[in-house]
């Protein structure tokens, strides 16, 4: 993406970045531990917690995409409606996603029994 940006092709660079993000999101869904069954056991149905975690990580990917879209200087100039939509996505999803990510981080750092909430 940086090579395309330096070659004065910012639209192609943005497209490559979104394609990478979509690929990472698809890989996250298809390789999640909740969907992988052992070789001897039957496939398991993912729990509601696992599905919620996958959805929140997908929302985090969407927020990352909206953020790096706003980093391209030509987007607010040429496409102000897209820039405004990206800002709305960021401001709307930030409290939900960031609270969940910080909660997971605190639980991983301290353990579920010693978590401060």
PDB file of C-alpha atoms in Angstrom:
ATOM      1  CA  UNK A   1       0.000   0.000   0.000  1.00  0.00           C
ATOM      2  CA  UNK A   2       2.873   2.384   0.766  1.00  0.00           C
ATOM      3  CA  UNK A   3       4.383   1.766  -2.663  1.00  0.00           C
ATOM      4  CA  UNK A   4       1.112   2.737  -4.336  1.00  0.00           C
ATOM      5  CA  UNK A   5       0.855   5.811  -2.136  1.00  0.00           C
ATOM      6  CA  UNK A   6       4.348   6.946  -3.089  1.00  0.00           C
ATOM      7  CA  UNK A   7       3.589   6.202  -6.751  1.00  0.00           C
ATOM      8  CA  UNK A   8       0.779   8.775  -6.559  1.00  0.00           C
ATOM      9  CA  UNK A   9      -2.026   6.204  -6.700  1.00  0.00           C
ATOM     10  CA  UNK A  10      -3.866   6.882  -3.431  1.00  0.00           C
ATOM     11  CA  UNK A  11      -7.139   5.298  -4.598  1.00  0.00           C
ATOM     12  CA  UNK A  12      -5.356   2.040  -5.374  1.00  0.00           C
ATOM     13  CA  UNK A  13      -3.597   2.210  -2.021  1.00  0.00           C
ATOM     14  CA  UNK A  14      -6.932   2.645  -0.262  1.00  0.00           C
ATOM     15  CA  UNK A  15      -8.369  -0.286  -2.204  1.00  0.00           C
ATOM     16  CA  UNK A  16      -5.452  -2.520  -1.250  1.00  0.00           C
ATOM     17  CA  UNK A  17      -5.816  -1.547   2.400  1.00  0.00           C
ATOM     18  CA  UNK A  18      -9.557  -2.355   2.409  1.00  0.00           C
ATOM     19  CA  UNK A  19      -8.907  -5.635   0.578  1.00  0.00           C
ATOM     20  CA  UNK A  20      -6.333  -6.592   3.200  1.00  0.00           C
ATOM     21  CA  UNK A  21      -8.752  -5.708   5.987  1.00  0.00           C
ATOM     22  CA  UNK A  22     -11.555  -7.743   4.391  1.00  0.00           C
ATOM     23  CA  UNK A  23      -9.201 -10.701   3.979  1.00  0.00           C
ATOM     24  CA  UNK A  24      -8.090 -10.445   7.606  1.00  0.00           C
ATOM     25  CA  UNK A  25     -11.707 -10.317   8.739  1.00  0.00           C
ATOM     26  CA  UNK A  26     -12.649 -13.359   6.650  1.00  0.00           C
ATOM     27  CA  UNK A  27      -9.631 -15.258   7.968  1.00  0.00           C
ATOM     28  CA  UNK A  28     -10.619 -14.337  11.511  1.00  0.00           C
ATOM     29  CA  UNK A  29     -14.131 -15.751  10.974  1.00  0.00           C
ATOM     30  CA  UNK A  30     -13.046 -18.962   9.256  1.00  0.00           C
ATOM     31  CA  UNK A  31     -10.135 -19.827  11.550  1.00  0.00           C
ATOM     32  CA  UNK A  32     -11.711 -18.945  14.884  1.00  0.00           C
ATOM     33  CA  UNK A  33     -11.200 -21.610  17.554  1.00  0.00           C
ATOM     34  CA  UNK A  34     -14.942 -21.781  18.171  1.00  0.00           C
ATOM     35  CA  UNK A  35     -15.528 -23.100  14.650  1.00  0.00           C
ATOM     36  CA  UNK A  36     -12.697 -25.621  14.598  1.00  0.00           C
ATOM     37  CA  UNK A  37     -13.525 -29.119  15.699  1.00  0.00           C
ATOM     38  CA  UNK A  38     -11.035 -31.774  16.648  1.00  0.00           C
ATOM     39  CA  UNK A  39     -10.414 -34.652  14.276  1.00  0.00           C
ATOM     40  CA  UNK A  40     -12.306 -37.125  16.464  1.00  0.00           C
ATOM     41  CA  UNK A  41     -15.209 -34.990  17.614  1.00  0.00           C
ATOM     42  CA  UNK A  42     -18.190 -33.761  15.687  1.00  0.00           C
ATOM     43  CA  UNK A  43     -18.232 -30.065  14.734  1.00  0.00           C
ATOM     44  CA  UNK A  44     -19.363 -27.936  17.636  1.00  0.00           C
ATOM     45  CA  UNK A  45     -21.846 -25.117  17.601  1.00  0.00           C
ATOM     46  CA  UNK A  46     -20.224 -21.853  18.705  1.00  0.00           C
ATOM     47  CA  UNK A  47     -21.564 -20.332  21.881  1.00  0.00           C
ATOM     48  CA  UNK A  48     -23.238 -16.948  22.050  1.00  0.00           C
ATOM     49  CA  UNK A  49     -20.145 -15.490  23.726  1.00  0.00           C
ATOM     50  CA  UNK A  50     -17.936 -16.677  20.859  1.00  0.00           C
ATOM     51  CA  UNK A  51     -20.275 -15.219  18.257  1.00  0.00           C
ATOM     52  CA  UNK A  52     -20.427 -11.909  20.154  1.00  0.00           C
ATOM     53  CA  UNK A  53     -16.640 -11.857  20.334  1.00  0.00           C
ATOM     54  CA  UNK A  54     -16.358 -12.479  16.596  1.00  0.00           C
ATOM     55  CA  UNK A  55     -18.872  -9.711  15.854  1.00  0.00           C
ATOM     56  CA  UNK A  56     -17.056  -7.235  18.087  1.00  0.00           C
ATOM     57  CA  UNK A  57     -13.727  -8.030  16.428  1.00  0.00           C
ATOM     58  CA  UNK A  58     -15.403  -7.506  13.045  1.00  0.00           C
ATOM     59  CA  UNK A  59     -16.697  -4.142  14.269  1.00  0.00           C
ATOM     60  CA  UNK A  60     -13.165  -3.307  15.381  1.00  0.00           C
ATOM     61  CA  UNK A  61     -11.966  -4.117  11.855  1.00  0.00           C
ATOM     62  CA  UNK A  62     -14.653  -1.797  10.485  1.00  0.00           C
ATOM     63  CA  UNK A  63     -13.490   0.969  12.802  1.00  0.00           C
ATOM     64  CA  UNK A  64      -9.877   0.489  11.711  1.00  0.00           C
ATOM     65  CA  UNK A  65     -11.005   0.710   8.085  1.00  0.00           C
ATOM     66  CA  UNK A  66     -12.975   3.890   8.730  1.00  0.00           C
ATOM     67  CA  UNK A  67     -10.012   5.403  10.542  1.00  0.00           C
ATOM     68  CA  UNK A  68      -7.466   4.694   7.826  1.00  0.00           C
ATOM     69  CA  UNK A  69      -9.917   5.855   5.166  1.00  0.00           C
ATOM     70  CA  UNK A  70      -9.981   9.232   6.893  1.00  0.00           C
ATOM     71  CA  UNK A  71      -6.171   9.330   6.838  1.00  0.00           C
ATOM     72  CA  UNK A  72      -6.187   9.707   3.047  1.00  0.00           C
ATOM     73  CA  UNK A  73      -6.306  13.420   2.310  1.00  0.00           C
ATOM     74  CA  UNK A  74      -8.269  13.073  -0.904  1.00  0.00           C
ATOM     75  CA  UNK A  75     -11.288  11.415   0.769  1.00  0.00           C
ATOM     76  CA  UNK A  76     -12.649  14.487   2.645  1.00  0.00           C
ATOM     77  CA  UNK A  77     -11.931  16.712  -0.362  1.00  0.00           C
ATOM     78  CA  UNK A  78     -13.447  14.583  -3.129  1.00  0.00           C
ATOM     79  CA  UNK A  79     -15.960  12.532  -1.146  1.00  0.00           C
ATOM     80  CA  UNK A  80     -17.208  14.514   1.867  1.00  0.00           C
ATOM     81  CA  UNK A  81     -20.214  12.203   2.362  1.00  0.00           C
ATOM     82  CA  UNK A  82     -17.929   9.179   2.721  1.00  0.00           C
ATOM     83  CA  UNK A  83     -15.729  11.066   5.178  1.00  0.00           C
ATOM     84  CA  UNK A  84     -18.774  12.026   7.201  1.00  0.00           C
ATOM     85  CA  UNK A  85     -20.033   8.416   7.176  1.00  0.00           C
ATOM     86  CA  UNK A  86     -16.635   7.188   8.400  1.00  0.00           C
ATOM     87  CA  UNK A  87     -16.737   9.731  11.218  1.00  0.00           C
ATOM     88  CA  UNK A  88     -20.239   8.594  12.197  1.00  0.00           C
ATOM     89  CA  UNK A  89     -19.081   4.967  12.229  1.00  0.00           C
ATOM     90  CA  UNK A  90     -16.144   5.850  14.460  1.00  0.00           C
ATOM     91  CA  UNK A  91     -18.138   7.957  16.897  1.00  0.00           C
ATOM     92  CA  UNK A  92     -21.018   5.492  16.996  1.00  0.00           C
ATOM     93  CA  UNK A  93     -19.030   2.297  17.498  1.00  0.00           C
ATOM     94  CA  UNK A  94     -16.194   3.588  19.647  1.00  0.00           C
ATOM     95  CA  UNK A  95     -17.935   3.320  23.056  1.00  0.00           C
ATOM     96  CA  UNK A  96     -19.251  -0.206  22.413  1.00  0.00           C
ATOM     97  CA  UNK A  97     -16.141  -1.725  20.872  1.00  0.00           C
ATOM     98  CA  UNK A  98     -13.570   0.018  23.057  1.00  0.00           C
ATOM     99  CA  UNK A  99     -15.401  -0.939  26.247  1.00  0.00           C
ATOM    100  CA  UNK A 100     -15.438  -4.588  25.182  1.00  0.00           C
ATOM    101  CA  UNK A 101     -11.774  -4.573  24.146  1.00  0.00           C
ATOM    102  CA  UNK A 102     -10.692  -2.942  27.424  1.00  0.00           C
ATOM    103  CA  UNK A 103     -12.814  -5.433  29.391  1.00  0.00           C
ATOM    104  CA  UNK A 104     -11.200  -8.384  27.605  1.00  0.00           C
ATOM    105  CA  UNK A 105      -7.767  -6.884  28.202  1.00  0.00           C
ATOM    106  CA  UNK A 106      -8.405  -6.380  31.911  1.00  0.00           C
ATOM    107  CA  UNK A 107      -9.729  -9.907  32.284  1.00  0.00           C
ATOM    108  CA  UNK A 108      -6.765 -11.364  30.443  1.00  0.00           C
ATOM    109  CA  UNK A 109      -4.304  -9.350  32.526  1.00  0.00           C
ATOM    110  CA  UNK A 110      -5.826 -10.087  35.925  1.00  0.00           C
ATOM    111  CA  UNK A 111      -7.845 -13.239  35.376  1.00  0.00           C
ATOM    112  CA  UNK A 112     -11.612 -13.529  35.417  1.00  0.00           C
ATOM    113  CA  UNK A 113     -11.814 -14.072  39.183  1.00  0.00           C
ATOM    114  CA  UNK A 114      -9.689 -11.015  40.007  1.00  0.00           C
ATOM    115  CA  UNK A 115     -11.134  -8.675  37.394  1.00  0.00           C
ATOM    116  CA  UNK A 116     -12.068  -5.305  38.912  1.00  0.00           C
ATOM    117  CA  UNK A 117     -15.721  -5.532  37.880  1.00  0.00           C
TER     118      UNK A 117
END
